[in-house]
mmCIF file of C-alpha atoms in Angstrom:
data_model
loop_
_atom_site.group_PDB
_atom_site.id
_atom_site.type_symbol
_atom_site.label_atom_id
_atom_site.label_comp_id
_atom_site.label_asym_id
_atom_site.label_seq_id
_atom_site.Cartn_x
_atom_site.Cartn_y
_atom_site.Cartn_z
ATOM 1 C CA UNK Y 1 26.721 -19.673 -101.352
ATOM 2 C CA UNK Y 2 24.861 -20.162 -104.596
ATOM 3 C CA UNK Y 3 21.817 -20.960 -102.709
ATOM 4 C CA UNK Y 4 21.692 -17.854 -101.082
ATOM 5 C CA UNK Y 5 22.539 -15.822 -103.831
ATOM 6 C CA UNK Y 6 19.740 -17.434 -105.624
ATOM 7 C CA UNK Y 7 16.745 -17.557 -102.884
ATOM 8 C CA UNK Y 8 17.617 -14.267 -101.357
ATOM 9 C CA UNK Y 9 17.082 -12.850 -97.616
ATOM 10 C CA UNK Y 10 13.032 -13.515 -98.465
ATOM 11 C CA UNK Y 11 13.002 -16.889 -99.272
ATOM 12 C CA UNK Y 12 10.994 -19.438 -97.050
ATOM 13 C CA UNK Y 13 14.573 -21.723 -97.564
ATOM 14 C CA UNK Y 14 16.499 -18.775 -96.043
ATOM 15 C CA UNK Y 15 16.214 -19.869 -92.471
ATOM 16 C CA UNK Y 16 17.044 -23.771 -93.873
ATOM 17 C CA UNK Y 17 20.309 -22.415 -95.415
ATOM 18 C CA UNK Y 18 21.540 -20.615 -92.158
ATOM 19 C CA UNK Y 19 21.042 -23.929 -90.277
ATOM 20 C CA UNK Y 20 23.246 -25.356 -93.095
ATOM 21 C CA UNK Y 21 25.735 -22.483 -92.696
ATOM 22 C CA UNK Y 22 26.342 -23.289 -89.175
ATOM 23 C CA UNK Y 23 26.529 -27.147 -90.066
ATOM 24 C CA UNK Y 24 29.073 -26.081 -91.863
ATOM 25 C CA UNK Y 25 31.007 -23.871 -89.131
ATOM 26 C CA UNK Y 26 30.426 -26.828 -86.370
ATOM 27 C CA UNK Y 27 32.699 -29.236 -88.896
ATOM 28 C CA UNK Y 28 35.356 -27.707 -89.658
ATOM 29 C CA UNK Y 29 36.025 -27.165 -86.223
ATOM 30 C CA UNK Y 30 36.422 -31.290 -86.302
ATOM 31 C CA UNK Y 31 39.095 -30.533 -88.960
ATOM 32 C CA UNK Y 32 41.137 -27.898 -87.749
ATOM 33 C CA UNK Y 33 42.246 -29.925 -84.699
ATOM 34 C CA UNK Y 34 43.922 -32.423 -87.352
ATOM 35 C CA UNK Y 35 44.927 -29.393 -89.301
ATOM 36 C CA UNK Y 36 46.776 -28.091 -86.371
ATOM 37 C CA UNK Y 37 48.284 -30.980 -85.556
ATOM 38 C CA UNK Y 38 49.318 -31.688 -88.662
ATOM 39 C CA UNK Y 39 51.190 -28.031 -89.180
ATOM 40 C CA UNK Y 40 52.753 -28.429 -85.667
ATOM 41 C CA UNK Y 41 54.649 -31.782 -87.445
ATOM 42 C CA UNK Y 42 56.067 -30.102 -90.444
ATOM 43 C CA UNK Y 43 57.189 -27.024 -89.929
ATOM 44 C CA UNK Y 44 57.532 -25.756 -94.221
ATOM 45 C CA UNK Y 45 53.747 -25.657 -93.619
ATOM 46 C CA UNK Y 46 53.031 -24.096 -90.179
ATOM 47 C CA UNK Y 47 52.507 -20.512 -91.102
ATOM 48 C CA UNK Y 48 50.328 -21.492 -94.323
ATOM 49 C CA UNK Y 49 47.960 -23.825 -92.255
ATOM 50 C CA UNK Y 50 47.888 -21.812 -89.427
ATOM 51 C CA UNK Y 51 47.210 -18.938 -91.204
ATOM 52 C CA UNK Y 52 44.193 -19.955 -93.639
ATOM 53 C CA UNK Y 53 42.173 -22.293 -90.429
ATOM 54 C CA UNK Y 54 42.293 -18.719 -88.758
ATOM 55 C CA UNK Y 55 40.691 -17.128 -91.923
ATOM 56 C CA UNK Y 56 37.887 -19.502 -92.328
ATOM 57 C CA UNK Y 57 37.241 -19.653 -88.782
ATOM 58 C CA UNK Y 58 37.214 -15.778 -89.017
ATOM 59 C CA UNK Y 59 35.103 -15.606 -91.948
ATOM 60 C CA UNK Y 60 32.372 -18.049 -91.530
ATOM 61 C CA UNK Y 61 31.808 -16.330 -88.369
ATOM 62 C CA UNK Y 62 31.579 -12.922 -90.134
ATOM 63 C CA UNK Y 63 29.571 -14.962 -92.996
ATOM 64 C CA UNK Y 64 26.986 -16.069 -90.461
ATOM 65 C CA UNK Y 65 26.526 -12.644 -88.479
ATOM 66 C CA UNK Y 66 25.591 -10.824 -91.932
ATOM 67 C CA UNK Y 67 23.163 -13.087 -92.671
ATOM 68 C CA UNK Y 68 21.635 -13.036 -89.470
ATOM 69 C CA UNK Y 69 21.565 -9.235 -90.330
ATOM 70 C CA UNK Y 70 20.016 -10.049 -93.660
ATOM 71 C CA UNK Y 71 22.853 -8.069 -95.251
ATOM 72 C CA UNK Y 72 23.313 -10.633 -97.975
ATOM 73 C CA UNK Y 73 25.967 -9.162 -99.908
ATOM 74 C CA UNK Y 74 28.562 -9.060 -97.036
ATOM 75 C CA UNK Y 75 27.797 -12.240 -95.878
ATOM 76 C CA UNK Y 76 28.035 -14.173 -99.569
ATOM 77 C CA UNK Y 77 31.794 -11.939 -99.819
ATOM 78 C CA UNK Y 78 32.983 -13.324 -96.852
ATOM 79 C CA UNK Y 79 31.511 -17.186 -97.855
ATOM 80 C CA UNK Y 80 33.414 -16.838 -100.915
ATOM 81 C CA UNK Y 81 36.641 -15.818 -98.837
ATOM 82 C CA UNK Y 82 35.882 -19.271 -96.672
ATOM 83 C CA UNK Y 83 35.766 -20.831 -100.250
ATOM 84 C CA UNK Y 84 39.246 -19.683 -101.212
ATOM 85 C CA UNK Y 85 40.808 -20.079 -98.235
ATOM 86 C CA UNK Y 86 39.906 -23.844 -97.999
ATOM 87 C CA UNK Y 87 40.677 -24.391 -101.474
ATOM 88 C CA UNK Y 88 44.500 -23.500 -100.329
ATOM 89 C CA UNK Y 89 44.422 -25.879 -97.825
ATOM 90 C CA UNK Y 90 42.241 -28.785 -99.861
ATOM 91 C CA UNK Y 91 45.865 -28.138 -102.317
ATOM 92 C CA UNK Y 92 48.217 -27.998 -99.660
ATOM 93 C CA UNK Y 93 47.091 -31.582 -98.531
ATOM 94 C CA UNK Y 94 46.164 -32.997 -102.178
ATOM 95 C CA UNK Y 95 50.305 -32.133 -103.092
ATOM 96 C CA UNK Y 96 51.505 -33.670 -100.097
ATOM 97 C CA UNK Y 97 49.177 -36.755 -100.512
ATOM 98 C CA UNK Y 98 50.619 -36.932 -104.018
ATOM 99 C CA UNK Y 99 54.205 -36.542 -102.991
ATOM 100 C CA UNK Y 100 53.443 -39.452 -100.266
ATOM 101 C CA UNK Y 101 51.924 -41.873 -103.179
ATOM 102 C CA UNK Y 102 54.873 -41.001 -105.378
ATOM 103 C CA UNK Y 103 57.884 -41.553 -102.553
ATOM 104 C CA UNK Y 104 56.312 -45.364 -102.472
ATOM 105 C CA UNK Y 105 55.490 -45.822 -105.664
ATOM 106 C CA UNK Y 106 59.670 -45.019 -106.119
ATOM 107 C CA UNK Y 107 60.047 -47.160 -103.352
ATOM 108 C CA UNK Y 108 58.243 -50.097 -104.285
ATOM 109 C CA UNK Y 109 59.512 -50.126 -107.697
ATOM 110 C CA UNK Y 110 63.208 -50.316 -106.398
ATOM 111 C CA UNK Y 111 63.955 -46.972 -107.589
ATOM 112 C CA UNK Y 112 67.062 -45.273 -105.908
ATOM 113 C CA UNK Y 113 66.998 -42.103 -104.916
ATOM 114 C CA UNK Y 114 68.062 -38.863 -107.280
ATOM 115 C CA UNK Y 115 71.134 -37.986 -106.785
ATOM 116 C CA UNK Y 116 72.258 -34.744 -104.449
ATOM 117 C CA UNK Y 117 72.103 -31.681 -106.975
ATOM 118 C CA UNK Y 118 69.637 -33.070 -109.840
ATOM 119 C CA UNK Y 119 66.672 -30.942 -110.354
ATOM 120 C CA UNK Y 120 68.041 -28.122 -107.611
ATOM 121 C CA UNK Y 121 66.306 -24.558 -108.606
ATOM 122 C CA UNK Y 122 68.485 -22.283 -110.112
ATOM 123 C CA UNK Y 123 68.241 -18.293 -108.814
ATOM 124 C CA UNK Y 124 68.358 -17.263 -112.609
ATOM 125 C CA UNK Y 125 65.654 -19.452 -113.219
ATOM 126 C CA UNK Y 126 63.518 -18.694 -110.400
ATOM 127 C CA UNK Y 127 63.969 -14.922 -111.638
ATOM 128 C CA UNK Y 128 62.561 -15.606 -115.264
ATOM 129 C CA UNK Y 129 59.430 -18.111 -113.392
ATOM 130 C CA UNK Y 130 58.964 -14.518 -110.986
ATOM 131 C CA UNK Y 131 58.535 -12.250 -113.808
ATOM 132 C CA UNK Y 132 55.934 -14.629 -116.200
ATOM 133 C CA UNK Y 133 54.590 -14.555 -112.227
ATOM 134 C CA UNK Y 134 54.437 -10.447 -112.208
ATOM 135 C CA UNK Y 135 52.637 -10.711 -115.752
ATOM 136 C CA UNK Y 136 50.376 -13.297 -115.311
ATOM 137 C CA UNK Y 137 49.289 -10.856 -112.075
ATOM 138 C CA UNK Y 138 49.357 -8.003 -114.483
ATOM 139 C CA UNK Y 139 47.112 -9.476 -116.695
ATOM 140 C CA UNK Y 140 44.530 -10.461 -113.962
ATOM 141 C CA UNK Y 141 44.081 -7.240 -112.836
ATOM 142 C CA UNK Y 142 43.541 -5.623 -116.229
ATOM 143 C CA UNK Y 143 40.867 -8.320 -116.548
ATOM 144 C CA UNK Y 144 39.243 -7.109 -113.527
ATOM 145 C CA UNK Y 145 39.509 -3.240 -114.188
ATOM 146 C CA UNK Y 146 37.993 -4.511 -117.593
ATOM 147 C CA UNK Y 147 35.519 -6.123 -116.345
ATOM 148 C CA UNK Y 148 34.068 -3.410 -114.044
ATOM 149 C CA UNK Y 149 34.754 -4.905 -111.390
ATOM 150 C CA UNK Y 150 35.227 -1.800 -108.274
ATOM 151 C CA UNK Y 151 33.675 -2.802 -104.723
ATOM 152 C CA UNK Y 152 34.856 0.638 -104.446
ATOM 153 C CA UNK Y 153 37.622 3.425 -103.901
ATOM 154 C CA UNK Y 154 41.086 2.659 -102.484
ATOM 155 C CA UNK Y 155 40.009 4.329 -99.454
ATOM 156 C CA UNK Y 156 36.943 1.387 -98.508
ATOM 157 C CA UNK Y 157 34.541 4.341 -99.032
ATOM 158 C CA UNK Y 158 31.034 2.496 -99.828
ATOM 159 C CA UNK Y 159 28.451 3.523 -102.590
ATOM 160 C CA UNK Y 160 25.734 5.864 -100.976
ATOM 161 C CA UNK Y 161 22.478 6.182 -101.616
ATOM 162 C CA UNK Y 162 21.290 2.464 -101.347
ATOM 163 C CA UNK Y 163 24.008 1.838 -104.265
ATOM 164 C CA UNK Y 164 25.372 -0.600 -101.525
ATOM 165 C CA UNK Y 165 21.948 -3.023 -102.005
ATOM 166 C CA UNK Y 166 21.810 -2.838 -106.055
ATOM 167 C CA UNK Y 167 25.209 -3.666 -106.624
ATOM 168 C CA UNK Y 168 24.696 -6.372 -103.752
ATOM 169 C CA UNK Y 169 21.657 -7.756 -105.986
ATOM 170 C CA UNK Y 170 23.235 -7.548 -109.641
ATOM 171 C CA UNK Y 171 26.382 -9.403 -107.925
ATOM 172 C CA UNK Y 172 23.977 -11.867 -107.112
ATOM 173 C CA UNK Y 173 22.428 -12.333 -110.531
ATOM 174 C CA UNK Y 174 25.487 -12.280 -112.611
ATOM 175 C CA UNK Y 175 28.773 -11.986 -110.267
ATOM 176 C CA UNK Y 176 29.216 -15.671 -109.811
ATOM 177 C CA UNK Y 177 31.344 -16.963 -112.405
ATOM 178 C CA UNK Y 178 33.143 -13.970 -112.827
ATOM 179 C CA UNK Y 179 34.281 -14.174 -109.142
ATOM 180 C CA UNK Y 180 35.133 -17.568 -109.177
ATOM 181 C CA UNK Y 181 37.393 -17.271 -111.936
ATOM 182 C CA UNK Y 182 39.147 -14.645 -110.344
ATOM 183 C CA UNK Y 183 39.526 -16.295 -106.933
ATOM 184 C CA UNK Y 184 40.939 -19.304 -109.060
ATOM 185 C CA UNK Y 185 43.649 -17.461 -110.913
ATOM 186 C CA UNK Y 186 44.634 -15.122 -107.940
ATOM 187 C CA UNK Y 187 45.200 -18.794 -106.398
ATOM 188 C CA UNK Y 188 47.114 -20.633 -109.129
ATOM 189 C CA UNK Y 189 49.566 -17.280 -108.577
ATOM 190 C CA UNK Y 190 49.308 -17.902 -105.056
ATOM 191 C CA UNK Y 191 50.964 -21.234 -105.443
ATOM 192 C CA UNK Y 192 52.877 -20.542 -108.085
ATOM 193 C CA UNK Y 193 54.602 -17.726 -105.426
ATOM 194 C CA UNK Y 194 54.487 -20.444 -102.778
ATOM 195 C CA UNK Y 195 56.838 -22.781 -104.898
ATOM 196 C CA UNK Y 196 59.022 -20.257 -105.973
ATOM 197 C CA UNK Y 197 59.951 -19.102 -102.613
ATOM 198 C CA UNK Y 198 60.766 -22.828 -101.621
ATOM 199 C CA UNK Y 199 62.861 -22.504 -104.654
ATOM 200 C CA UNK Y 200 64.857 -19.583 -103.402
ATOM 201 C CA UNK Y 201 64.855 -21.665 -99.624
ATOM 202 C CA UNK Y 202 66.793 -24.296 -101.532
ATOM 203 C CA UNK Y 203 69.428 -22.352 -103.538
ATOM 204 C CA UNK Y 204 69.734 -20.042 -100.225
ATOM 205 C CA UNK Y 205 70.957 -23.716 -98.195
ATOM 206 C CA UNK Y 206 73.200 -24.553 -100.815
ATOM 207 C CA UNK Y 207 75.139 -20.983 -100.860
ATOM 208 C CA UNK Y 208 74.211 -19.466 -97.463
ATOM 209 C CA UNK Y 209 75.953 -16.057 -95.857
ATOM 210 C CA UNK Y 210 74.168 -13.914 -98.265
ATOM 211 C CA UNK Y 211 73.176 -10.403 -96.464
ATOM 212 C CA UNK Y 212 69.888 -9.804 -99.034
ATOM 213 C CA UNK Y 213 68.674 -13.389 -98.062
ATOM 214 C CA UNK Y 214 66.628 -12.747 -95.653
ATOM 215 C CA UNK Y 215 65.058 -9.688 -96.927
ATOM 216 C CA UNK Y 216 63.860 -11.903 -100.331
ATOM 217 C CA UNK Y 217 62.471 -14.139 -98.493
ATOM 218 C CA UNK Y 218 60.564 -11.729 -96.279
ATOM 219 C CA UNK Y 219 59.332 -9.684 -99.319
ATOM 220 C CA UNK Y 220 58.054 -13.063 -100.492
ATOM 221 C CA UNK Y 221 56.075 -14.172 -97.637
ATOM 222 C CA UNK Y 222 54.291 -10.493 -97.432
ATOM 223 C CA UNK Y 223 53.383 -10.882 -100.814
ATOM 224 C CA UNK Y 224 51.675 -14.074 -100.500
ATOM 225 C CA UNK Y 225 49.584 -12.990 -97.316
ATOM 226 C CA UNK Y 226 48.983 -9.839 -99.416
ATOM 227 C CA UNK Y 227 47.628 -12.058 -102.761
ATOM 228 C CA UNK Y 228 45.369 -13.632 -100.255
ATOM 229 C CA UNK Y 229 44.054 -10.265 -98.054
ATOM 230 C CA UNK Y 230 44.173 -7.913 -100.985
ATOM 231 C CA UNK Y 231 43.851 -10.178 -104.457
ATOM 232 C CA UNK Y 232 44.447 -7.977 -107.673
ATOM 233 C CA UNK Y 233 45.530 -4.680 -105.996
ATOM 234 C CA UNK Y 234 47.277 -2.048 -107.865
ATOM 235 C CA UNK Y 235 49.455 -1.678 -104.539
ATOM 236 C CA UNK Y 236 50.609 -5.258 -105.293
ATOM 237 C CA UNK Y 237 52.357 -4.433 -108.947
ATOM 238 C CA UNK Y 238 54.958 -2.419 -107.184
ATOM 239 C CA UNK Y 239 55.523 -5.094 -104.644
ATOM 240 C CA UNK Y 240 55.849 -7.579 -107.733
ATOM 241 C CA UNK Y 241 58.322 -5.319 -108.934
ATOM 242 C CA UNK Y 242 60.331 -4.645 -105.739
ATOM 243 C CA UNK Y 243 61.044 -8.427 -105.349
ATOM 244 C CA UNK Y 244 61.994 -8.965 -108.498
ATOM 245 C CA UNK Y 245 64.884 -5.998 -108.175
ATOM 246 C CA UNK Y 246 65.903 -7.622 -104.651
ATOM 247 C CA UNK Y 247 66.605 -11.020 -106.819
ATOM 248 C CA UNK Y 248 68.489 -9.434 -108.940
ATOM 249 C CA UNK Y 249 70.563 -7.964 -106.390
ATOM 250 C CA UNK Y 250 70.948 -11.509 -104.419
ATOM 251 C CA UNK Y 251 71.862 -12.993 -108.056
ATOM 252 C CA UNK Y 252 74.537 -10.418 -108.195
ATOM 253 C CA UNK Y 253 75.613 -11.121 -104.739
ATOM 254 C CA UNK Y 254 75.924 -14.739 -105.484
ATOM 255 C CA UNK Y 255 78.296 -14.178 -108.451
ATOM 256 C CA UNK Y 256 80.590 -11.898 -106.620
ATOM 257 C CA UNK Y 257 80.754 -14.388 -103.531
ATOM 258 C CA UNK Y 258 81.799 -17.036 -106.231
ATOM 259 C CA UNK Y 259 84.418 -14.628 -107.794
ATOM 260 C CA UNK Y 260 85.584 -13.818 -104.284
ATOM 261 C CA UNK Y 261 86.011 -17.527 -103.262
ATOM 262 C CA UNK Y 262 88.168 -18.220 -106.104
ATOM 263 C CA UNK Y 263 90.553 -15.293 -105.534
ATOM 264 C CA UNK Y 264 90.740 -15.898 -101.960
ATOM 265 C CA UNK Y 265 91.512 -19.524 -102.508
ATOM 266 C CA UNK Y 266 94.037 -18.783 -105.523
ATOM 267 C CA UNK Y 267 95.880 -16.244 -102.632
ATOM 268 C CA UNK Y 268 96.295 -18.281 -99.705
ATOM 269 C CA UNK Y 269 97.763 -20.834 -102.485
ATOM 270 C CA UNK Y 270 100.664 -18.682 -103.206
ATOM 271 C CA UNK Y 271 100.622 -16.552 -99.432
ATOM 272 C CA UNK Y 272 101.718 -20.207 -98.191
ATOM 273 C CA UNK Y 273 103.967 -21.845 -101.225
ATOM 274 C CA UNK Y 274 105.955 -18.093 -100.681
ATOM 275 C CA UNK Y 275 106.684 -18.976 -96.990
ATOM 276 C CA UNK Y 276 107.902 -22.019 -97.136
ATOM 277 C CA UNK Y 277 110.403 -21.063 -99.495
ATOM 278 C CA UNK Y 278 111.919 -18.538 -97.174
ATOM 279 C CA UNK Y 279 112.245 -20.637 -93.876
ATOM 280 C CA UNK Y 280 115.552 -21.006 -93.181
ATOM 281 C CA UNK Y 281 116.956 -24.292 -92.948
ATOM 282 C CA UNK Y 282 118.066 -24.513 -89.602
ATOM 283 C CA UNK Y 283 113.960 -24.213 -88.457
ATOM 284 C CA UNK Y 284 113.502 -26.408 -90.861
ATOM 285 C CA UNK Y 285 115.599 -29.051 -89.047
ATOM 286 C CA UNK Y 286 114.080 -27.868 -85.356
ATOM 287 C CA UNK Y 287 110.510 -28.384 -86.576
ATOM 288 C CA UNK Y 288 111.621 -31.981 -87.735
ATOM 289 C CA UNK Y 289 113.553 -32.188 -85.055
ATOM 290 C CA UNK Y 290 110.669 -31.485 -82.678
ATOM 291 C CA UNK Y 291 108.065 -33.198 -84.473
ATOM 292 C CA UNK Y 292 109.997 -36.917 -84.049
ATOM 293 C CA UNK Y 293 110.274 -36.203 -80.494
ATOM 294 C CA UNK Y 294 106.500 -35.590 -80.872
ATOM 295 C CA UNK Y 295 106.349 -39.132 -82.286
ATOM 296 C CA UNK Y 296 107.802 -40.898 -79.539
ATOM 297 C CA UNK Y 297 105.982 -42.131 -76.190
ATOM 298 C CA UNK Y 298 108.249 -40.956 -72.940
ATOM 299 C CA UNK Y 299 108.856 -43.339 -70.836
ATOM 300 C CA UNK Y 300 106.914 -43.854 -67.773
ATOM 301 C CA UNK Y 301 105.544 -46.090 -65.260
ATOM 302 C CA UNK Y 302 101.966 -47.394 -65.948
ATOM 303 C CA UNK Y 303 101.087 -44.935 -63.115
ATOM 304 C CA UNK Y 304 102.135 -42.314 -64.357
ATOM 305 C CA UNK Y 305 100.902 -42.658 -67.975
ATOM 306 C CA UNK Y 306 97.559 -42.903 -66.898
ATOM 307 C CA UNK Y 307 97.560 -39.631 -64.932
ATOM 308 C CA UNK Y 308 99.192 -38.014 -68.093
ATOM 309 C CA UNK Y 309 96.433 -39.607 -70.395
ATOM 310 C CA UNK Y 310 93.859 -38.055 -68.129
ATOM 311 C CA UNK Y 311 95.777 -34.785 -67.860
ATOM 312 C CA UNK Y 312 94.825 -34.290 -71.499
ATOM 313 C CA UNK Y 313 91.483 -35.881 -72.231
#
């Protein structure tokens, strides 16, 4: 990508680089069929790797037609959505090689595991972690609007008037760092949001039958396919906001399903002490009565006893 930024659609190297390009294309398709069969193991990461093989696949196709077309500045955007794409997945495997080393390195050290409950997420905190999450956002975006930075109006309209090509060539002379500082905070959010609904996926197993629970957890997973399709969008500070009100209202729903389990518990308590105090005492002596009957084996011939076993298994 830097290479054609820097050499341009009339460079002698240009034709070089597009061989390199489709180098590029042909192995990654070696990868994906790992990739694939990795995600089709472990199902916590099936939509995630799914997802971003389909985008680089997409996009170093798009990457390479544009090119072709000498349109440089299309086909450089859509490289550096290949780059961030891959960087998710490069993460996604360098965590779970990391949790792998660690699990032995417990292991071989004759560490026991922690025990059930230690370190489990708690929805309050998770709420506080989504918030700094909503600011950090914040702040990225005001960086960007800062910065200049407007590919265009909210509509997709386009400059006119060959305003397309200069803005192409001064993001070429200048745009790189300022892009790839973006793309790496927008991801750092992106996997901040990715632990913190895993978060909510434990504290939902440990207290489930919440109606809202499936609804946060939706509104979660749209945002992170948004932080990836739209980066810092206005349009994504409302949908910030929106989840943080529905964890609120699961937090609430929590507490009262705690306050509700304690009074129901505390009633049936007394509901059954209050009964047996008015059973009369001749039932009393009939359920005794009937339950040392119960006790005792009748009395029948091998035959018989068999066909009665059978009768009720």
């Amino acid at each position: 990508m830097k290479a054609f930024k820097a050499n341009g659609t009339q460079s002698f190297h240009f034709n070089r680089l597009l061989k390199e390009e489709q180098k590029l294309k042909n192995q990654f398709q070696f990868i994906d069929d790992s990739l694939y069969t990795l995600a089709s193991r472990q199902i916590r990461i099936q939509d995630v790797v799914n997802k971003n093989v389909g985008e680089v696949h997409y996009n170093i196709e798009q990457a390479l037609h544009h090119l072709v077309e000498n349109n440089l500045g299309k086909g450089i955007s859509h490289q550096q959505y290949v780059m961030n794409h891959a960087n998710v997945l490069a993460d996604l495997l360098s965590d779970a090689l990391s949790n792998m080393q660690n699990q032995l390195q417990m292991q071989s050290s004759g560490k026991g595991k922690p025990s059930p409950g230690q370190g489990d997420p708690q929805l309050s905190d998770i709420i506080q972690k989504q918030k700094g999450l909503e600011k950090q956002f914040q702040d990225g975006l005001d960086n960007k609007e800062k910065n200049g930075d407007k590919p265009g109006d909210e509509k997709g309209n386009k400059p006119e008037n060959g305003a397309e090509g200069e803005q192409a060539g001064k993001s070429c002379k200048n745009g790189l760092d300022g892009d790839e500082a973006e793309s790496e905070a927008l991801l750092e959010i992106y996997k901040e949001q990715q632990r913190l609904r895993e978060a909510v996926q434990k504290a939902l197993q440990k207290q489930p039958g919440n109606a809202g629970s499936d609804k946060v957890l939706d509104e979660m997973k749209k945002l992170e396919q948004n932080l990836l399709n739209q980066g810092f969008s206005k349009q994504l500070v409302n949908q910030f906001k929106n989840l943080n009100h529905e964890l609120l209202k699961l937090e609430t729903a929590f507490k009262q399903q705690g306050d509700d389990d304690k009074r129901q518990s505390s009633t049936n308590t007394k509901a059954s002490q209050g009964e047996q105090k008015n059973i009369p005492q001749s039932v009393l002596d009939y359920i005794n009565t009937t339950e040392m009957l119960q006790k005792n084996s009748l009395p029948l011939l091998p035959k018989y006893d068999n066909l009665v076993k059978e009768y009720f298994k």
